[in-house]
Amino acid sequence: MAHDSIQLPCGGDGACMRCKVTPPTEETLTCSICAAPWHVGCLASKPETLASTLQWHCPDCSGDPLLPPSVATDGSSSELFVAIKAIEADESLTEKEKARKRQELVSGRVEEDGGNGKGESSVLDVLDESLNCSFCMQLPDRPVTTPCGHNFCLKCFQKWIGQGKRTCAKCRSTVPPKMASQPRINSTLVSVIRMAKLSKSNAAAGPLKVFHFIHNQDRPDKAFTTERAQKAGKANAASGKIFVTVPPDHFGPITAENDPDRNQGVLVGECWEDRLECRQWGAHLPHVAGIAGQSNYGAQSVALSGGYEDDEDHGEWFLYTGSGGRDLSGNKRTNKEQSFDQKFEKMNEALRVSCKKGYPVRVVRSHKEKRSSYAPEKGVRYDGVYRIEKCWRKVGIQGFTVCRYLFVRCDNEPAPWTSDEHGDQPRPLPAISELKKATDIFERKESPSWDFDEEGSRWKWKKAPPPSKKPANAADLKEGKRTRKAIRHSRKLSTRERLLKEFGCLICQQVMSLPVTTPCAHNFCKSCFEAAFTGKTAIRERNKGGRTLRSQKNILNCPSCPTDISDFLQDLQVNRELMDVIESLKQKSEENEEPAEEEPMNGLEESTDLGSSDEKTGKKTENVDPKDDLENALPNCEEERTSKRRKVDTAQVGDDDL
DNA sequence: TACCGTATATTT
DNA sequence: AAATATACGGTA
């Protein structure tokens, strides 16, 4: 975790890691998110108000999540400051209790929720009771799960690790090095928590908004152009039909109007197998290059694929590196070695134009980015739009100059890794320490074209987007016929049922019993999980096979991904917190047992029945696709999508067709 | 690890 | 209009 800030918290011994002094209590400040203590004297900016003191977020945490809107009142923060100190000094309290007390102090309430009487609303309580992160006592933000089955916020966990701890904060089990260095976000929990929150906030309001994670269902009309290309495999394939009708120089989200096939647009969280498939949905058109743009017009999208080691990903914001500086002679497509300096020209200039104008830039993340906690584990995922707030040049890791860009998220839909019900709100820019050594610093002077509209509480175009210079994809215009959208209805599931559905085992697809969570953040029934390894011993002799046999340790892969989880298998721990949640949900579901009216669940064939005379090869029927229902709970997280299964989500009420 | 079909921006 | 340069892919 490269911390950009030179501000540092106090270490395990209480000494400030920056100035090395152990500050007195009154000079320490505790982060309300990660609970780490900081030396006030070493902070660049101190909270000024009472409220902000109580809700103070440390530089690590505040660089990223929303800061509480700064309160205008000045204040004698001292009293509350003192109150907090008192709590912290109270030896009779456990850390947990302290954290809770702090929270209560801050919020001035004992427990959120309370009201809303209806049984439905208390699903949040169910999660709350079992799943809370023991650092901040909130439902985990970007939840990560230790092999011992305890759930924390990513940031709280990283903070803990950053203090040199290598044990679980809850049970003191050892945290494996891989988990410490590359914690994976547990997407099932992300979805479930968000869903629970949504169900609460929408209890009285309109239909529940669910974020679909839909897999690309069609293949290109013409996947290959030449025999040779076909033979050589996908890497050499022509990219095929573009399904959306936006022009190639379209900026911003792709909306339903431009998605004739599905009429829903490209939603945050959508995943594709590879860059070619991603391209077909228009999220990022170049199938090799990381930047889509034109130097005199702007950049529409970027990919984070781990190709540039200077990149630094913090989720809602990241530092991106320009392209070029590499020797591509010899017919190479990429080259890890940089051999000359980058300049603000071509694609790098295009990015600078988007910065200058404040255009929204679509961002996709690829599984190839291994250093980021926010990368999908497979394929390519659309993560929404970001703005480039500033750019500059600096000497990169390899010693040559690189162009740098600060991307900050500004999308109306929540990012795939948060459980927030809403998208971004304007956030303060993170402090970037490398700016001190930067040259050619460029910041936007004019007001951004894409900006937050306070009235509507949404991001939108404040100035007209630049006129497209290219024709919209004509492929779809040829047949005027609209795809008939499959009608899929199912009986309306209660919130609890839908939540339960999220807890599907990745193997049996039933609601998990005795759930276990792998270090790679996949969830299974304990029995299914174990069954997947029966007959495979932890020790195996490898007499054959071309390789030399080195360690005796068997490589046992997660059933959902290539991660070696043999260590995890050795000491299999049930995720009890998760299990408690499931049990409570089940129990309450049965209690409330309302006979739901069965509605016909019809065919949901995913629309391959294009009205046109397409030579659809009718392939892609690889999946038996058990019509979904509670029993066939398909987890709907992109991280969890392992096969070509299709998510059949039906939560939207008005999703009928023409 | 080597290698190549492709798409597109930019230059000729 | 055609040629060239470039690109954070993907596969055997």
mmCIF file of N, CA and C in Angstrom, chain A residues 123-228:
data_model
loop_
_atom_site.group_PDB
_atom_site.id
_atom_site.type_symbol
_atom_site.label_atom_id
_atom_site.label_comp_id
_atom_site.label_asym_id
_atom_site.label_seq_id
_atom_site.Cartn_x
_atom_site.Cartn_y
_atom_site.Cartn_z
ATOM 1 N N VAL A 123 -33.787 -5.914 8.524
ATOM 2 C CA VAL A 123 -32.740 -6.743 7.945
ATOM 3 C C VAL A 123 -31.384 -6.101 8.190
ATOM 4 N N LEU A 124 -31.404 -4.784 8.211
ATOM 5 C CA LEU A 124 -30.141 -4.104 8.494
ATOM 6 C C LEU A 124 -29.637 -4.474 9.879
ATOM 7 N N ASP A 125 -30.583 -4.556 10.801
ATOM 8 C CA ASP A 125 -30.188 -4.936 12.155
ATOM 9 C C ASP A 125 -29.541 -6.305 12.160
ATOM 10 N N VAL A 126 -30.129 -7.167 11.377
ATOM 11 C CA VAL A 126 -29.588 -8.527 11.332
ATOM 12 C C VAL A 126 -28.127 -8.492 10.902
ATOM 13 N N LEU A 127 -27.874 -7.734 9.860
ATOM 14 C CA LEU A 127 -26.488 -7.632 9.410
ATOM 15 C C LEU A 127 -25.644 -6.953 10.476
ATOM 16 N N ASP A 128 -26.254 -5.917 11.029
ATOM 17 C CA ASP A 128 -25.544 -5.110 12.001
ATOM 18 C C ASP A 128 -25.079 -5.924 13.201
ATOM 19 N N GLU A 129 -25.961 -6.803 13.621
ATOM 20 C CA GLU A 129 -25.632 -7.559 14.820
ATOM 21 C C GLU A 129 -24.427 -8.461 14.607
ATOM 22 N N SER A 130 -24.327 -8.986 13.437
ATOM 23 C CA SER A 130 -23.319 -10.016 13.243
ATOM 24 C C SER A 130 -22.091 -9.569 12.483
ATOM 25 N N LEU A 131 -22.281 -8.622 11.618
ATOM 26 C CA LEU A 131 -21.218 -8.380 10.656
ATOM 27 C C LEU A 131 -20.319 -7.193 10.951
ATOM 28 N N ASN A 132 -20.656 -6.427 11.941
ATOM 29 C CA ASN A 132 -19.915 -5.194 12.140
ATOM 30 C C ASN A 132 -18.413 -5.391 12.209
ATOM 31 N N CYS A 133 -17.740 -4.475 11.594
ATOM 32 C CA CYS A 133 -16.279 -4.446 11.674
ATOM 33 C C CYS A 133 -15.889 -4.116 13.105
ATOM 34 N N SER A 134 -14.996 -4.878 13.665
ATOM 35 C CA SER A 134 -14.725 -4.633 15.081
ATOM 36 C C SER A 134 -13.808 -3.439 15.304
ATOM 37 N N PHE A 135 -13.315 -2.856 14.271
ATOM 38 C CA PHE A 135 -12.559 -1.617 14.459
ATOM 39 C C PHE A 135 -13.506 -0.431 14.600
ATOM 40 N N CYS A 136 -14.351 -0.270 13.624
ATOM 41 C CA CYS A 136 -15.176 0.941 13.602
ATOM 42 C C CYS A 136 -16.605 0.680 14.037
ATOM 43 N N MET A 137 -16.926 -0.568 14.246
ATOM 44 C CA MET A 137 -18.261 -0.941 14.695
ATOM 45 C C MET A 137 -19.356 -0.578 13.702
ATOM 46 N N GLN A 138 -18.983 -0.407 12.487
ATOM 47 C CA GLN A 138 -19.978 -0.182 11.449
ATOM 48 C C GLN A 138 -20.037 -1.428 10.575
ATOM 49 N N LEU A 139 -21.060 -1.479 9.773
ATOM 50 C CA LEU A 139 -21.060 -2.527 8.763
ATOM 51 C C LEU A 139 -19.835 -2.305 7.879
ATOM 52 N N PRO A 140 -19.131 -3.343 7.561
ATOM 53 C CA PRO A 140 -17.851 -3.153 6.886
ATOM 54 C C PRO A 140 -17.976 -2.443 5.537
ATOM 55 N N ASP A 141 -17.108 -1.493 5.352
ATOM 56 C CA ASP A 141 -16.998 -0.795 4.085
ATOM 57 C C ASP A 141 -15.912 -1.498 3.288
ATOM 58 N N ARG A 142 -16.178 -1.904 2.080
ATOM 59 C CA ARG A 142 -15.264 -2.725 1.284
ATOM 60 C C ARG A 142 -14.838 -3.960 2.095
ATOM 61 N N PRO A 143 -15.773 -4.767 2.471
ATOM 62 C CA PRO A 143 -15.470 -5.831 3.433
ATOM 63 C C PRO A 143 -14.410 -6.820 2.967
ATOM 64 N N VAL A 144 -13.540 -7.144 3.873
ATOM 65 C CA VAL A 144 -12.572 -8.211 3.626
ATOM 66 C C VAL A 144 -12.739 -9.251 4.723
ATOM 67 N N THR A 145 -12.461 -10.485 4.399
ATOM 68 C CA THR A 145 -12.680 -11.577 5.337
ATOM 69 C C THR A 145 -11.379 -12.319 5.572
ATOM 70 N N THR A 146 -11.042 -12.478 6.821
ATOM 71 C CA THR A 146 -9.824 -13.226 7.146
ATOM 72 C C THR A 146 -10.107 -14.716 7.010
ATOM 73 N N PRO A 147 -9.066 -15.501 6.858
ATOM 74 C CA PRO A 147 -9.264 -16.959 6.782
ATOM 75 C C PRO A 147 -9.911 -17.515 8.051
ATOM 76 N N CYS A 148 -9.759 -16.800 9.134
ATOM 77 C CA CYS A 148 -10.383 -17.269 10.362
ATOM 78 C C CYS A 148 -11.853 -16.875 10.418
ATOM 79 N N GLY A 149 -12.339 -16.221 9.379
ATOM 80 C CA GLY A 149 -13.769 -15.975 9.294
ATOM 81 C C GLY A 149 -14.248 -14.701 9.964
ATOM 82 N N HIS A 150 -13.403 -13.688 9.979
ATOM 83 C CA HIS A 150 -13.841 -12.422 10.556
ATOM 84 C C HIS A 150 -13.801 -11.326 9.509
ATOM 85 N N ASN A 151 -14.768 -10.442 9.631
ATOM 86 C CA ASN A 151 -14.991 -9.474 8.563
ATOM 87 C C ASN A 151 -14.678 -8.061 9.027
ATOM 88 N N PHE A 152 -13.951 -7.354 8.184
ATOM 89 C CA PHE A 152 -13.551 -5.984 8.521
ATOM 90 C C PHE A 152 -13.670 -5.093 7.295
ATOM 91 N N CYS A 153 -13.645 -3.803 7.565
ATOM 92 C CA CYS A 153 -13.495 -2.860 6.457
ATOM 93 C C CYS A 153 -12.096 -3.024 5.878
ATOM 94 N N LEU A 154 -11.994 -2.874 4.580
ATOM 95 C CA LEU A 154 -10.675 -2.920 3.958
ATOM 96 C C LEU A 154 -9.731 -1.923 4.628
ATOM 97 N N LYS A 155 -10.220 -0.719 4.831
ATOM 98 C CA LYS A 155 -9.318 0.314 5.352
ATOM 99 C C LYS A 155 -8.946 0.070 6.802
ATOM 100 N N CYS A 156 -9.902 -0.364 7.558
ATOM 101 C CA CYS A 156 -9.585 -0.675 8.950
ATOM 102 C C CYS A 156 -8.545 -1.791 8.982
ATOM 103 N N PHE A 157 -8.780 -2.756 8.151
ATOM 104 C CA PHE A 157 -7.850 -3.887 8.102
ATOM 105 C C PHE A 157 -6.469 -3.435 7.656
ATOM 106 N N GLN A 158 -6.431 -2.607 6.642
ATOM 107 C CA GLN A 158 -5.128 -2.154 6.150
ATOM 108 C C GLN A 158 -4.408 -1.295 7.174
ATOM 109 N N LYS A 159 -5.197 -0.534 7.879
ATOM 110 C CA LYS A 159 -4.590 0.290 8.917
ATOM 111 C C LYS A 159 -3.913 -0.596 9.971
ATOM 112 N N TRP A 160 -4.631 -1.595 10.341
ATOM 113 C CA TRP A 160 -4.139 -2.564 11.326
ATOM 114 C C TRP A 160 -2.854 -3.209 10.817
ATOM 115 N N ILE A 161 -2.896 -3.660 9.594
ATOM 116 C CA ILE A 161 -1.719 -4.262 8.992
ATOM 117 C C ILE A 161 -0.583 -3.247 8.913
ATOM 118 N N GLY A 162 -0.970 -2.016 8.584
ATOM 119 C CA GLY A 162 0.033 -0.959 8.468
ATOM 120 C C GLY A 162 0.742 -0.691 9.782
ATOM 121 N N GLN A 163 0.098 -1.053 10.856
ATOM 122 C CA GLN A 163 0.740 -0.872 12.160
ATOM 123 C C GLN A 163 1.620 -2.060 12.505
ATOM 124 N N GLY A 164 1.774 -2.910 11.542
ATOM 125 C CA GLY A 164 2.674 -4.037 11.767
ATOM 126 C C GLY A 164 1.998 -5.260 12.346
ATOM 127 N N LYS A 165 0.687 -5.176 12.543
ATOM 128 C CA LYS A 165 -0.009 -6.321 13.108
ATOM 129 C C LYS A 165 -0.168 -7.408 12.054
ATOM 130 N N ARG A 166 -0.031 -8.634 12.513
ATOM 131 C CA ARG A 166 -0.231 -9.747 11.587
ATOM 132 C C ARG A 166 -1.167 -10.802 12.164
ATOM 133 N N THR A 167 -1.996 -10.346 13.064
ATOM 134 C CA THR A 167 -2.980 -11.267 13.621
ATOM 135 C C THR A 167 -4.365 -10.689 13.420
ATOM 136 N N CYS A 168 -5.336 -11.556 13.437
ATOM 137 C CA CYS A 168 -6.721 -11.114 13.326
ATOM 138 C C CYS A 168 -7.071 -10.291 14.562
ATOM 139 N N ALA A 169 -7.666 -9.159 14.341
ATOM 140 C CA ALA A 169 -7.981 -8.282 15.463
ATOM 141 C C ALA A 169 -9.046 -8.894 16.359
ATOM 142 N N LYS A 170 -9.703 -9.880 15.852
ATOM 143 C CA LYS A 170 -10.785 -10.447 16.634
ATOM 144 C C LYS A 170 -10.361 -11.710 17.369
ATOM 145 N N CYS A 171 -9.648 -12.571 16.689
ATOM 146 C CA CYS A 171 -9.340 -13.844 17.338
ATOM 147 C C CYS A 171 -7.840 -14.107 17.444
ATOM 148 N N ARG A 172 -7.063 -13.204 16.946
ATOM 149 C CA ARG A 172 -5.601 -13.325 17.057
ATOM 150 C C ARG A 172 -4.998 -14.435 16.213
ATOM 151 N N SER A 173 -5.786 -15.000 15.347
ATOM 152 C CA SER A 173 -5.184 -15.952 14.414
ATOM 153 C C SER A 173 -4.223 -15.201 13.507
ATOM 154 N N THR A 174 -3.276 -15.913 13.021
ATOM 155 C CA THR A 174 -2.319 -15.273 12.123
ATOM 156 C C THR A 174 -2.975 -14.905 10.798
ATOM 157 N N VAL A 175 -2.644 -13.745 10.340
ATOM 158 C CA VAL A 175 -3.107 -13.329 9.014
ATOM 159 C C VAL A 175 -2.039 -13.727 8.001
ATOM 160 N N PRO A 176 -2.411 -14.508 7.018
ATOM 161 C CA PRO A 176 -1.397 -14.923 6.038
ATOM 162 C C PRO A 176 -0.828 -13.717 5.293
ATOM 163 N N PRO A 177 0.416 -13.807 4.906
ATOM 164 C CA PRO A 177 1.077 -12.680 4.244
ATOM 165 C C PRO A 177 0.320 -12.189 3.008
ATOM 166 N N LYS A 178 -0.221 -13.136 2.273
ATOM 167 C CA LYS A 178 -0.918 -12.727 1.047
ATOM 168 C C LYS A 178 -2.139 -11.874 1.369
ATOM 169 N N MET A 179 -2.820 -12.301 2.396
ATOM 170 C CA MET A 179 -3.994 -11.527 2.803
ATOM 171 C C MET A 179 -3.564 -10.147 3.301
ATOM 172 N N ALA A 180 -2.442 -10.106 3.987
ATOM 173 C CA ALA A 180 -1.975 -8.830 4.505
ATOM 174 C C ALA A 180 -1.600 -7.881 3.377
ATOM 175 N N SER A 181 -0.979 -8.427 2.364
ATOM 176 C CA SER A 181 -0.513 -7.533 1.309
ATOM 177 C C SER A 181 -1.557 -7.304 0.231
ATOM 178 N N GLN A 182 -2.397 -8.290 0.014
ATOM 179 C CA GLN A 182 -3.404 -8.125 -1.031
ATOM 180 C C GLN A 182 -4.771 -8.581 -0.574
ATOM 181 N N PRO A 183 -5.354 -7.854 0.326
ATOM 182 C CA PRO A 183 -6.691 -8.253 0.786
ATOM 183 C C PRO A 183 -7.689 -8.155 -0.352
ATOM 184 N N ARG A 184 -8.560 -9.130 -0.426
ATOM 185 C CA ARG A 184 -9.582 -9.122 -1.471
ATOM 186 C C ARG A 184 -10.918 -8.707 -0.890
ATOM 187 N N ILE A 185 -11.627 -7.931 -1.629
ATOM 188 C CA ILE A 185 -12.939 -7.486 -1.165
ATOM 189 C C ILE A 185 -13.960 -8.610 -1.352
ATOM 190 N N ASN A 186 -14.735 -8.837 -0.332
ATOM 191 C CA ASN A 186 -15.748 -9.890 -0.361
ATOM 192 C C ASN A 186 -17.025 -9.336 -1.001
ATOM 193 N N SER A 187 -17.162 -9.600 -2.270
ATOM 194 C CA SER A 187 -18.232 -8.946 -3.034
ATOM 195 C C SER A 187 -19.625 -9.368 -2.608
ATOM 196 N N THR A 188 -19.724 -10.569 -2.124
ATOM 197 C CA THR A 188 -21.029 -10.999 -1.647
ATOM 198 C C THR A 188 -21.499 -10.077 -0.535
ATOM 199 N N LEU A 189 -20.597 -9.778 0.349
ATOM 200 C CA LEU A 189 -20.974 -8.887 1.443
ATOM 201 C C LEU A 189 -21.272 -7.484 0.936
ATOM 202 N N VAL A 190 -20.512 -7.037 -0.021
ATOM 203 C CA VAL A 190 -20.782 -5.709 -0.591
ATOM 204 C C VAL A 190 -22.229 -5.633 -1.060
ATOM 205 N N SER A 191 -22.627 -6.620 -1.840
ATOM 206 C CA SER A 191 -23.982 -6.594 -2.402
ATOM 207 C C SER A 191 -25.040 -6.689 -1.329
ATOM 208 N N VAL A 192 -24.783 -7.587 -0.418
ATOM 209 C CA VAL A 192 -25.800 -7.818 0.594
ATOM 210 C C VAL A 192 -26.021 -6.571 1.444
ATOM 211 N N ILE A 193 -24.935 -5.959 1.818
ATOM 212 C CA ILE A 193 -25.077 -4.776 2.671
ATOM 213 C C ILE A 193 -25.763 -3.652 1.907
ATOM 214 N N ARG A 194 -25.370 -3.497 0.669
ATOM 215 C CA ARG A 194 -26.009 -2.430 -0.110
ATOM 216 C C ARG A 194 -27.502 -2.713 -0.266
ATOM 217 N N MET A 195 -27.787 -3.958 -0.516
ATOM 218 C CA MET A 195 -29.187 -4.313 -0.715
ATOM 219 C C MET A 195 -29.992 -4.052 0.544
ATOM 220 N N ALA A 196 -29.416 -4.391 1.657
ATOM 221 C CA ALA A 196 -30.125 -4.166 2.908
ATOM 222 C C ALA A 196 -30.356 -2.677 3.125
ATOM 223 N N LYS A 197 -29.358 -1.891 2.813
ATOM 224 C CA LYS A 197 -29.519 -0.451 2.982
ATOM 225 C C LYS A 197 -30.594 0.087 2.045
ATOM 226 N N LEU A 198 -30.550 -0.407 0.833
ATOM 227 C CA LEU A 198 -31.522 0.065 -0.146
ATOM 228 C C LEU A 198 -32.931 -0.310 0.268
ATOM 229 N N SER A 199 -33.049 -1.489 0.780
ATOM 230 C CA SER A 199 -34.387 -1.931 1.135
ATOM 231 C C SER A 199 -34.932 -1.051 2.241
ATOM 232 N N LYS A 200 -34.033 -0.572 3.042
ATOM 233 C CA LYS A 200 -34.497 0.295 4.103
ATOM 234 C C LYS A 200 -34.883 1.661 3.550
ATOM 235 N N SER A 201 -33.987 2.245 2.787
ATOM 236 C CA SER A 201 -34.280 3.601 2.341
ATOM 237 C C SER A 201 -35.418 3.633 1.341
ATOM 238 N N ASN A 202 -35.670 2.519 0.728
ATOM 239 C CA ASN A 202 -36.744 2.515 -0.254
ATOM 240 C C ASN A 202 -38.011 1.856 0.265
ATOM 241 N N ALA A 203 -37.994 1.580 1.539
ATOM 242 C CA ALA A 203 -39.127 0.848 2.080
ATOM 243 C C ALA A 203 -40.429 1.535 1.720
ATOM 244 N N ALA A 204 -40.418 2.836 1.834
ATOM 245 C CA ALA A 204 -41.662 3.542 1.561
ATOM 246 C C ALA A 204 -41.664 4.141 0.170
ATOM 247 N N ALA A 205 -40.532 4.151 -0.427
ATOM 248 C CA ALA A 205 -40.416 4.843 -1.703
ATOM 249 C C ALA A 205 -40.641 3.899 -2.874
ATOM 250 N N GLY A 206 -40.145 4.301 -3.964
ATOM 251 C CA GLY A 206 -40.398 3.591 -5.207
ATOM 252 C C GLY A 206 -39.809 2.209 -5.243
ATOM 253 N N PRO A 207 -39.746 1.664 -6.416
ATOM 254 C CA PRO A 207 -39.257 0.296 -6.555
ATOM 255 C C PRO A 207 -37.777 0.220 -6.196
ATOM 256 N N LEU A 208 -37.420 -0.897 -5.761
ATOM 257 C CA LEU A 208 -36.053 -1.107 -5.343
ATOM 258 C C LEU A 208 -35.135 -1.058 -6.548
ATOM 259 N N LYS A 209 -34.092 -0.308 -6.394
ATOM 260 C CA LYS A 209 -33.147 -0.272 -7.490
ATOM 261 C C LYS A 209 -32.030 -1.269 -7.222
ATOM 262 N N VAL A 210 -31.866 -2.111 -8.152
ATOM 263 C CA VAL A 210 -30.842 -3.136 -7.984
ATOM 264 C C VAL A 210 -29.813 -2.973 -9.074
ATOM 265 N N PHE A 211 -28.607 -3.149 -8.715
ATOM 266 C CA PHE A 211 -27.571 -3.026 -9.719
ATOM 267 C C PHE A 211 -27.262 -4.389 -10.279
ATOM 268 N N HIS A 212 -27.448 -4.487 -11.518
ATOM 269 C CA HIS A 212 -27.282 -5.776 -12.164
ATOM 270 C C HIS A 212 -25.814 -5.995 -12.462
ATOM 271 N N PHE A 213 -25.472 -7.199 -12.469
ATOM 272 C CA PHE A 213 -24.143 -7.559 -12.920
ATOM 273 C C PHE A 213 -24.364 -8.557 -14.029
ATOM 274 N N ILE A 214 -24.445 -8.038 -15.189
ATOM 275 C CA ILE A 214 -24.879 -8.871 -16.297
ATOM 276 C C ILE A 214 -23.721 -9.208 -17.199
ATOM 277 N N HIS A 215 -23.733 -10.397 -17.599
ATOM 278 C CA HIS A 215 -22.679 -10.837 -18.484
ATOM 279 C C HIS A 215 -23.080 -10.604 -19.918
ATOM 280 N N ASN A 216 -22.111 -10.303 -20.705
ATOM 281 C CA ASN A 216 -22.369 -10.102 -22.115
ATOM 282 C C ASN A 216 -22.998 -11.361 -22.695
ATOM 283 N N GLN A 217 -24.128 -11.191 -23.302
ATOM 284 C CA GLN A 217 -24.850 -12.393 -23.698
ATOM 285 C C GLN A 217 -24.702 -12.751 -25.171
ATOM 286 N N ASP A 218 -24.187 -11.840 -25.919
ATOM 287 C CA ASP A 218 -24.124 -12.117 -27.346
ATOM 288 C C ASP A 218 -22.693 -12.224 -27.821
ATOM 289 N N ARG A 219 -22.541 -12.925 -28.841
ATOM 290 C CA ARG A 219 -21.252 -12.941 -29.499
ATOM 291 C C ARG A 219 -21.326 -12.018 -30.694
ATOM 292 N N PRO A 220 -20.200 -11.602 -31.154
ATOM 293 C CA PRO A 220 -20.210 -10.702 -32.306
ATOM 294 C C PRO A 220 -20.797 -11.385 -33.531
ATOM 295 N N ASP A 221 -21.372 -10.587 -34.385
ATOM 296 C CA ASP A 221 -21.876 -11.140 -35.627
ATOM 297 C C ASP A 221 -20.750 -11.805 -36.401
ATOM 298 N N LYS A 222 -19.676 -11.084 -36.461
ATOM 299 C CA LYS A 222 -18.516 -11.662 -37.116
ATOM 300 C C LYS A 222 -17.320 -11.568 -36.187
ATOM 301 N N ALA A 223 -17.063 -12.634 -35.558
ATOM 302 C CA ALA A 223 -15.994 -12.601 -34.575
ATOM 303 C C ALA A 223 -14.634 -12.578 -35.239
ATOM 304 N N PHE A 224 -14.548 -13.191 -36.369
ATOM 305 C CA PHE A 224 -13.244 -13.321 -36.999
ATOM 306 C C PHE A 224 -13.310 -12.830 -38.439
ATOM 307 N N THR A 225 -12.254 -12.288 -38.876
ATOM 308 C CA THR A 225 -12.249 -11.838 -40.258
ATOM 309 C C THR A 225 -11.550 -12.829 -41.175
ATOM 310 N N THR A 226 -10.535 -13.409 -40.664
ATOM 311 C CA THR A 226 -9.763 -14.305 -41.529
ATOM 312 C C THR A 226 -9.648 -15.683 -40.908
ATOM 313 N N GLU A 227 -9.417 -16.635 -41.745
ATOM 314 C CA GLU A 227 -9.180 -17.991 -41.267
ATOM 315 C C GLU A 227 -8.018 -18.007 -40.300
ATOM 316 N N ARG A 228 -7.024 -17.309 -40.717
ATOM 317 C CA ARG A 228 -5.802 -17.299 -39.947
ATOM 318 C C ARG A 228 -6.051 -16.732 -38.550
#
